[in-house]
Short mmCIF file of C-alpha atoms in Angstrom, two decimals:
data_model
loop_
_atom_site.label_atom_id
_atom_site.label_comp_id
_atom_site.label_asym_id
_atom_site.label_seq_id
_atom_site.Cartn_x
_atom_site.Cartn_y
_atom_site.Cartn_z
CA MET A 211 -22.17 -7.69 -15.34
CA ARG A 212 -19.31 -6.00 -13.45
CA ALA A 213 -20.22 -3.75 -10.53
CA MET A 214 -18.99 -2.33 -7.24
CA VAL A 215 -21.31 -3.68 -4.54
CA CYS A 216 -21.79 -2.74 -0.90
CA HIS A 217 -22.58 -5.99 0.94
CA HIS A 218 -22.53 -4.61 4.49
CA LEU A 219 -22.23 -1.21 6.13
CA SER A 220 -18.95 -0.23 7.77
CA ARG A 221 -16.88 2.87 8.49
CA ASP A 222 -13.80 1.33 6.86
CA ARG A 223 -15.72 0.55 3.63
CA SER A 224 -14.84 -3.15 3.98
CA GLY A 225 -18.29 -4.04 2.70
CA LEU A 226 -17.49 -2.60 -0.74
CA ILE A 227 -16.46 -5.39 -3.13
CA PHE A 228 -15.81 -5.47 -6.87
CA GLU A 229 -18.04 -8.13 -8.44
CA ARG A 230 -17.27 -9.53 -11.89
CA ASP A 231 -20.55 -11.42 -12.27
CA TRP A 232 -23.22 -9.32 -10.55
CA ALA A 233 -26.92 -9.61 -11.41
CA GLU A 234 -27.75 -8.02 -14.76
CA ALA A 235 -29.76 -4.81 -14.83
CA PRO A 236 -33.44 -5.71 -15.33
CA PRO A 237 -35.08 -5.01 -18.69
CA PRO A 238 -36.72 -1.58 -18.80
CA GLY A 239 -40.37 -1.32 -17.82
CA ALA A 240 -42.89 1.33 -18.80
CA GLY A 241 -41.21 4.72 -19.01
CA GLU A 242 -37.77 3.25 -18.33
CA VAL A 243 -34.51 2.85 -20.20
CA THR A 244 -31.37 0.79 -19.76
CA VAL A 245 -28.12 2.72 -19.95
CA ALA A 246 -24.70 1.28 -20.74
CA MET A 247 -22.70 3.28 -18.21
CA ALA A 248 -19.57 4.97 -19.52
CA CYS A 249 -18.54 6.77 -16.33
CA ALA A 250 -19.71 7.41 -12.79
CA ALA A 251 -18.58 10.13 -10.39
CA LEU A 252 -18.33 10.07 -6.62
CA ASN A 253 -19.85 12.48 -4.12
CA TYR A 254 -19.54 12.55 -0.35
CA PRO A 255 -23.02 11.04 0.15
CA ASP A 256 -21.70 7.94 -1.66
CA VAL A 257 -19.07 7.57 1.08
CA LEU A 258 -21.65 8.12 3.82
CA MET A 259 -24.02 5.51 2.36
CA LEU A 260 -21.35 2.82 2.80
CA SER A 261 -21.48 3.30 6.57
CA GLY A 262 -25.21 4.07 6.87
CA GLY A 263 -24.47 7.71 7.68
CA TYR A 264 -26.60 9.33 4.99
CA GLN A 265 -30.27 10.38 5.12
CA PHE A 266 -31.14 7.80 2.45
CA ALA A 267 -30.22 4.14 2.99
CA PRO A 268 -30.53 1.74 0.02
CA PRO A 269 -31.43 -1.85 0.87
CA LEU A 270 -28.44 -4.19 1.14
CA PRO A 271 -26.68 -5.27 -0.97
CA PHE A 272 -26.57 -2.24 -3.26
CA VAL A 273 -24.48 -0.70 -6.02
CA PRO A 274 -23.35 2.82 -5.01
CA GLY A 275 -23.20 5.85 -7.27
CA VAL A 276 -25.71 8.65 -7.68
CA GLU A 277 -24.46 10.22 -10.91
CA GLY A 278 -22.92 9.12 -14.16
CA SER A 279 -23.14 9.11 -17.92
CA GLY A 280 -23.67 6.57 -20.65
CA THR A 281 -25.65 5.53 -23.71
CA ILE A 282 -29.24 4.30 -23.81
CA ILE A 283 -29.26 0.72 -25.16
CA ALA A 284 -32.86 -0.37 -24.49
CA VAL A 285 -36.23 1.29 -23.89
CA GLY A 286 -39.43 0.22 -22.19
CA GLU A 287 -43.07 0.69 -23.09
CA GLY A 288 -43.98 4.29 -23.81
CA VAL A 289 -40.42 5.41 -24.59
CA ASP A 290 -39.64 6.46 -28.16
CA PRO A 291 -37.27 3.85 -29.65
CA SER A 292 -35.27 6.69 -31.21
CA ALA A 293 -33.82 7.23 -27.72
CA ILE A 294 -31.61 4.19 -28.25
CA GLY A 295 -28.08 5.39 -28.88
CA ARG A 296 -28.61 8.70 -27.05
CA ALA A 297 -25.70 9.86 -24.86
CA VAL A 298 -27.13 10.89 -21.51
CA ILE A 299 -26.35 12.14 -18.03
CA VAL A 300 -27.77 9.82 -15.38
CA GLY A 301 -29.07 10.83 -11.96
CA ALA A 302 -30.01 8.06 -9.53
CA ARG A 303 -30.34 7.47 -5.82
CA PHE A 304 -27.82 4.60 -6.21
CA GLY A 305 -26.65 2.12 -8.86
CA CYS A 306 -24.25 4.02 -11.13
CA LEU A 307 -21.10 2.02 -10.34
CA ALA A 308 -22.00 -0.80 -12.71
CA GLU A 309 -21.77 -1.60 -16.39
CA ARG A 310 -25.50 -1.16 -16.91
CA LEU A 311 -28.37 0.54 -15.09
CA THR A 312 -32.11 0.55 -15.64
CA LEU A 313 -34.00 3.64 -14.48
CA PRO A 314 -36.79 6.04 -15.53
CA LEU A 315 -36.15 7.99 -18.72
CA ALA A 316 -36.98 11.11 -16.66
CA ALA A 317 -33.83 10.46 -14.60
CA THR A 318 -31.68 11.04 -17.67
CA ARG A 319 -30.97 14.05 -19.84
CA VAL A 320 -28.95 14.67 -22.97
CA ILE A 321 -25.28 15.48 -22.42
CA PRO A 322 -24.64 19.17 -23.21
CA PRO A 323 -22.81 19.72 -26.53
CA GLY A 324 -19.05 19.38 -26.34
CA MET A 325 -19.03 17.72 -22.90
CA SER A 326 -17.17 14.42 -22.54
CA HIS A 327 -18.68 11.41 -20.78
CA ALA A 328 -16.24 11.89 -17.87
CA ALA A 329 -17.15 15.55 -17.42
CA ALA A 330 -20.86 14.80 -17.86
CA ALA A 331 -20.69 12.14 -15.14
CA ALA A 332 -19.06 14.57 -12.69
CA PHE A 333 -21.07 17.68 -13.47
CA THR A 334 -24.61 17.55 -12.12
CA VAL A 335 -24.50 16.93 -8.36
CA ALA A 336 -21.85 19.55 -7.64
CA ALA A 337 -23.24 22.16 -10.03
CA LEU A 338 -26.80 21.59 -8.88
CA THR A 339 -25.86 21.81 -5.19
CA ALA A 340 -24.00 25.05 -5.90
CA TYR A 341 -26.87 26.51 -7.91
CA VAL A 342 -29.64 25.55 -5.49
CA GLY A 343 -27.56 26.70 -2.55
CA LEU A 344 -26.41 30.05 -3.92
CA VAL A 345 -29.38 30.99 -6.11
CA ARG A 346 -32.53 29.35 -4.76
CA ARG A 347 -31.69 29.23 -1.07
CA GLY A 348 -28.93 31.79 -0.64
CA ARG A 349 -30.30 34.53 -2.93
CA LEU A 350 -26.76 35.53 -3.87
CA ALA A 351 -26.76 38.90 -5.66
CA PRO A 352 -24.23 40.49 -8.02
CA GLY A 353 -21.58 42.36 -6.09
CA GLU A 354 -21.95 40.29 -2.92
CA ARG A 355 -19.07 38.40 -1.36
CA VAL A 356 -19.29 34.66 -0.69
CA ALA A 357 -16.98 32.47 1.38
CA VAL A 358 -16.64 28.91 0.03
CA ALA A 359 -15.32 26.32 2.48
CA GLY A 360 -13.86 23.10 1.13
CA ALA A 361 -13.06 25.10 -1.98
CA GLY A 362 -10.80 22.46 -3.53
CA GLY A 363 -13.47 19.76 -3.60
CA GLY A 364 -15.88 19.15 -6.44
CA THR A 365 -18.78 20.97 -4.81
CA GLY A 366 -16.63 23.87 -3.61
CA LEU A 367 -15.12 24.39 -7.06
CA ALA A 368 -18.60 24.33 -8.60
CA ALA A 369 -19.75 26.93 -6.05
CA ILE A 370 -16.87 29.20 -7.05
CA GLY A 371 -17.86 28.91 -10.71
CA VAL A 372 -21.54 29.57 -10.06
CA ALA A 373 -20.79 32.52 -7.75
CA LYS A 374 -18.51 34.12 -10.32
CA ALA A 375 -21.12 33.61 -13.04
CA LEU A 376 -23.59 35.47 -10.80
CA GLY A 377 -21.23 38.44 -10.46
CA ALA A 378 -20.16 37.78 -6.88
CA SER A 379 -16.63 37.82 -5.47
CA VAL A 380 -15.31 34.67 -3.80
CA VAL A 381 -13.17 33.98 -0.74
CA ALA A 382 -11.95 30.37 -0.98
CA LEU A 383 -10.98 28.30 2.07
CA ALA A 384 -9.09 25.03 1.66
CA SER A 385 -6.78 22.79 3.65
CA ASP A 386 -3.73 22.69 1.36
CA HIS A 387 -2.01 24.66 -1.37
CA ALA A 388 -3.02 22.30 -4.20
CA LYS A 389 -6.67 22.86 -3.40
CA LEU A 390 -6.18 26.61 -3.18
CA THR A 391 -4.50 26.55 -6.58
CA ALA A 392 -7.53 24.75 -8.00
CA ALA A 393 -9.81 27.31 -6.35
CA ARG A 394 -7.80 30.17 -7.83
CA ASP A 395 -7.95 28.52 -11.25
CA ALA A 396 -11.75 28.29 -10.85
CA GLY A 397 -11.95 32.05 -10.32
CA ALA A 398 -11.61 32.67 -6.57
CA ASP A 399 -10.65 36.26 -5.79
CA GLU A 400 -9.03 35.53 -2.41
CA CYS A 401 -7.65 32.25 -1.05
CA ILE A 402 -7.13 31.38 2.61
CA LEU A 403 -5.24 28.32 3.84
CA VAL A 404 -7.00 26.56 6.73
CA GLU A 405 -4.73 23.70 7.72
CA ARG A 406 -6.40 20.86 9.59
CA SER A 407 -4.00 20.98 12.54
CA ALA A 408 -3.81 24.77 12.84
CA GLU A 409 -6.06 27.44 14.29
CA VAL A 410 -8.62 28.88 11.88
CA PRO A 411 -7.27 32.25 10.71
CA ALA A 412 -9.26 35.48 10.80
CA LEU A 413 -11.83 35.52 8.00
CA PRO A 414 -12.94 38.59 6.04
CA PRO A 415 -16.56 39.81 6.21
CA VAL A 416 -18.88 38.18 3.66
CA ASP A 417 -22.55 38.19 2.69
CA VAL A 418 -22.98 34.45 2.09
CA VAL A 419 -21.19 31.34 3.39
CA PHE A 420 -21.26 28.13 1.33
CA ASP A 421 -20.12 25.42 3.75
CA PRO A 422 -19.76 21.71 2.87
CA VAL A 423 -17.29 21.24 5.75
CA GLY A 424 -18.85 22.28 9.05
CA GLY A 425 -17.01 21.18 12.19
CA ARG A 426 -14.52 23.68 13.59
CA LEU A 427 -15.08 26.06 10.65
CA THR A 428 -18.72 26.64 11.56
CA VAL A 429 -18.36 29.28 14.27
CA PRO A 430 -15.65 31.33 12.49
CA LEU A 431 -17.69 31.28 9.29
CA LEU A 432 -20.83 32.38 11.12
CA ALA A 433 -18.84 35.20 12.71
CA SER A 434 -17.67 36.36 9.28
CA LEU A 435 -21.21 37.11 8.09
CA ARG A 436 -22.33 40.69 7.77
CA ARG A 437 -25.76 41.79 8.99
CA GLY A 438 -28.36 40.07 6.81
CA GLY A 439 -25.87 37.37 5.80
CA ARG A 440 -26.84 33.81 4.86
CA TYR A 441 -25.04 30.68 6.05
CA LEU A 442 -25.71 27.75 3.72
CA ILE A 443 -25.45 24.30 5.32
CA ILE A 444 -24.18 22.07 2.50
CA GLY A 445 -22.55 19.21 4.39
CA PHE A 446 -20.56 18.04 7.40
CA VAL A 447 -17.30 16.59 6.08
CA GLY A 448 -15.50 18.10 9.08
CA GLY A 449 -18.13 17.09 11.63
CA ILE A 450 -21.17 18.73 13.22
CA ALA A 451 -20.61 21.76 15.44
CA GLU A 452 -22.70 22.91 18.37
CA VAL A 453 -23.72 26.54 17.94
CA ALA A 454 -25.41 28.75 20.53
CA PHE A 455 -28.34 30.72 19.14
CA ASP A 456 -26.97 33.94 20.63
CA ARG A 457 -24.16 33.80 18.06
CA LEU A 458 -26.57 34.13 15.15
CA GLY A 459 -27.71 37.74 15.47
CA GLU A 460 -29.33 39.12 12.32
CA ILE A 461 -28.26 36.36 9.96
CA GLU A 462 -29.96 33.35 8.41
CA VAL A 463 -28.89 29.70 8.70
CA ILE A 464 -30.25 27.83 5.70
CA GLY A 465 -30.28 24.10 4.95
CA VAL A 466 -29.58 23.01 1.37
CA ARG A 467 -30.56 19.65 -0.15
CA ALA A 468 -30.60 20.00 -3.93
CA GLY A 469 -32.07 16.57 -4.63
CA GLU A 470 -34.86 16.97 -2.11
CA TYR A 471 -35.54 20.45 -3.51
CA ALA A 472 -36.31 18.91 -6.92
CA ARG A 473 -38.40 16.11 -5.46
CA ARG A 474 -40.54 18.66 -3.56
CA ASP A 475 -40.81 21.06 -6.51
CA PRO A 476 -40.33 19.13 -9.79
CA ALA A 477 -41.02 22.12 -12.03
CA ARG A 478 -38.40 24.26 -10.36
CA GLY A 479 -36.09 21.25 -10.19
CA ALA A 480 -36.30 20.93 -13.98
CA ALA A 481 -35.61 24.65 -14.31
CA ASN A 482 -32.51 24.23 -12.15
CA LEU A 483 -31.15 21.61 -14.57
CA VAL A 484 -31.76 23.94 -17.50
CA ALA A 485 -29.91 26.67 -15.61
CA ILE A 486 -26.81 24.60 -14.84
CA ASP A 487 -26.67 23.26 -18.40
CA ALA A 488 -26.69 26.88 -19.57
CA LEU A 489 -23.77 27.52 -17.22
CA ALA A 490 -22.00 24.50 -18.74
CA ALA A 491 -22.48 26.01 -22.19
CA ALA A 492 -20.92 29.20 -20.83
CA GLY A 493 -17.86 27.31 -19.57
CA LEU A 494 -18.69 25.81 -16.16
CA ALA A 495 -17.04 22.38 -16.01
CA PRO A 496 -15.97 19.97 -13.28
CA ARG A 497 -12.32 19.51 -12.39
CA ILE A 498 -11.49 15.79 -12.48
CA GLY A 499 -8.75 15.12 -9.96
CA LEU A 500 -8.79 11.32 -10.08
CA ARG A 501 -9.91 8.83 -12.71
CA VAL A 502 -9.82 5.05 -12.20
CA GLN A 503 -11.28 1.88 -13.64
CA LEU A 504 -14.33 0.25 -12.05
CA ALA A 505 -12.26 -2.46 -10.37
CA GLU A 506 -10.19 0.25 -8.62
CA ALA A 507 -13.15 2.33 -7.41
CA ALA A 508 -12.28 1.63 -3.77
CA ALA A 509 -9.21 3.86 -4.19
CA ALA A 510 -11.46 6.74 -5.28
CA PHE A 511 -13.66 6.26 -2.22
CA ALA A 512 -10.53 6.31 -0.03
CA ALA A 513 -9.28 9.56 -1.59
CA MET A 514 -12.63 11.20 -0.98
CA ALA A 515 -12.89 9.89 2.59
CA ASP A 516 -9.41 11.06 3.65
CA GLY A 517 -9.76 14.51 2.12
CA THR A 518 -6.86 14.27 -0.34
CA LEU A 519 -8.97 14.56 -3.49
CA VAL A 520 -8.86 17.79 -5.48
CA GLY A 521 -11.99 18.15 -7.59
CA LYS A 522 -14.04 15.09 -8.54
CA ALA A 523 -13.28 11.38 -8.77
CA VAL A 524 -14.50 9.65 -11.94
CA ILE A 525 -14.79 5.89 -12.44
CA ASP A 526 -14.76 4.34 -15.91
CA CYS A 527 -17.51 1.73 -15.95
CA ALA A 528 -17.24 0.37 -19.50
#
């Protein structure tokens, strides 16, 4: 089958190669299904895995891709055969950038009504990170004000949508005008341009910070928090800052790992999926800023790595 395969780890992603005749997905075992992948979507951890910079390291060689969508074409022992033909969202630790993938049935769920395969592929990771961060970890309340860094990316745009659904107001920070336009379209109440080569401007006071960027934004964002504020560590696209404890005062610094949250608490993890699917039914949807064929997936990785992508990148796998 066709697949994008990482053969060796490197910062320049030179180990990522499009294979036209990669090993077929194995037949499904007990409790498993095989999915014909329609689409996959990229997330920053996919980029980090190619260089060995993520917390989880698949054995080499591996097929990247942690989320996607497709149709169940085969089932293993213990799975109702009526599942064949079901259109599903797929969540995996890797493997989605291929024509077919075998995984536990429990790692799939039915695509919400009215959602396309492309949108379904790009929905879960960003929406789940936003929901776990803002609701479970950040305890965001109606009427509070949240600052969203990296607001033009897939996760930032999802955070804006979730925050607005919770009745909060949103201050969006992004590095160019196109991303700020996307943030405004997603519902942001205030937009602030933070150019990469310029000094970080003064930030308004907020109750919660949702930060996938880190780096030089960290200290100004911490300083923007009101007493009792919560700083949510989502990621480090802009690098890892050193912060003196005396800067923290009466605020909380909270780590967020949505996938690990579900693995540690499966019942609440399942409830989180129900919650984001309800938000999808109410109108929350990913913005797809780039869509390419499987053979051109390297271009999508490059757009994500250099920070030019607005929204999510989707790869057509069929």
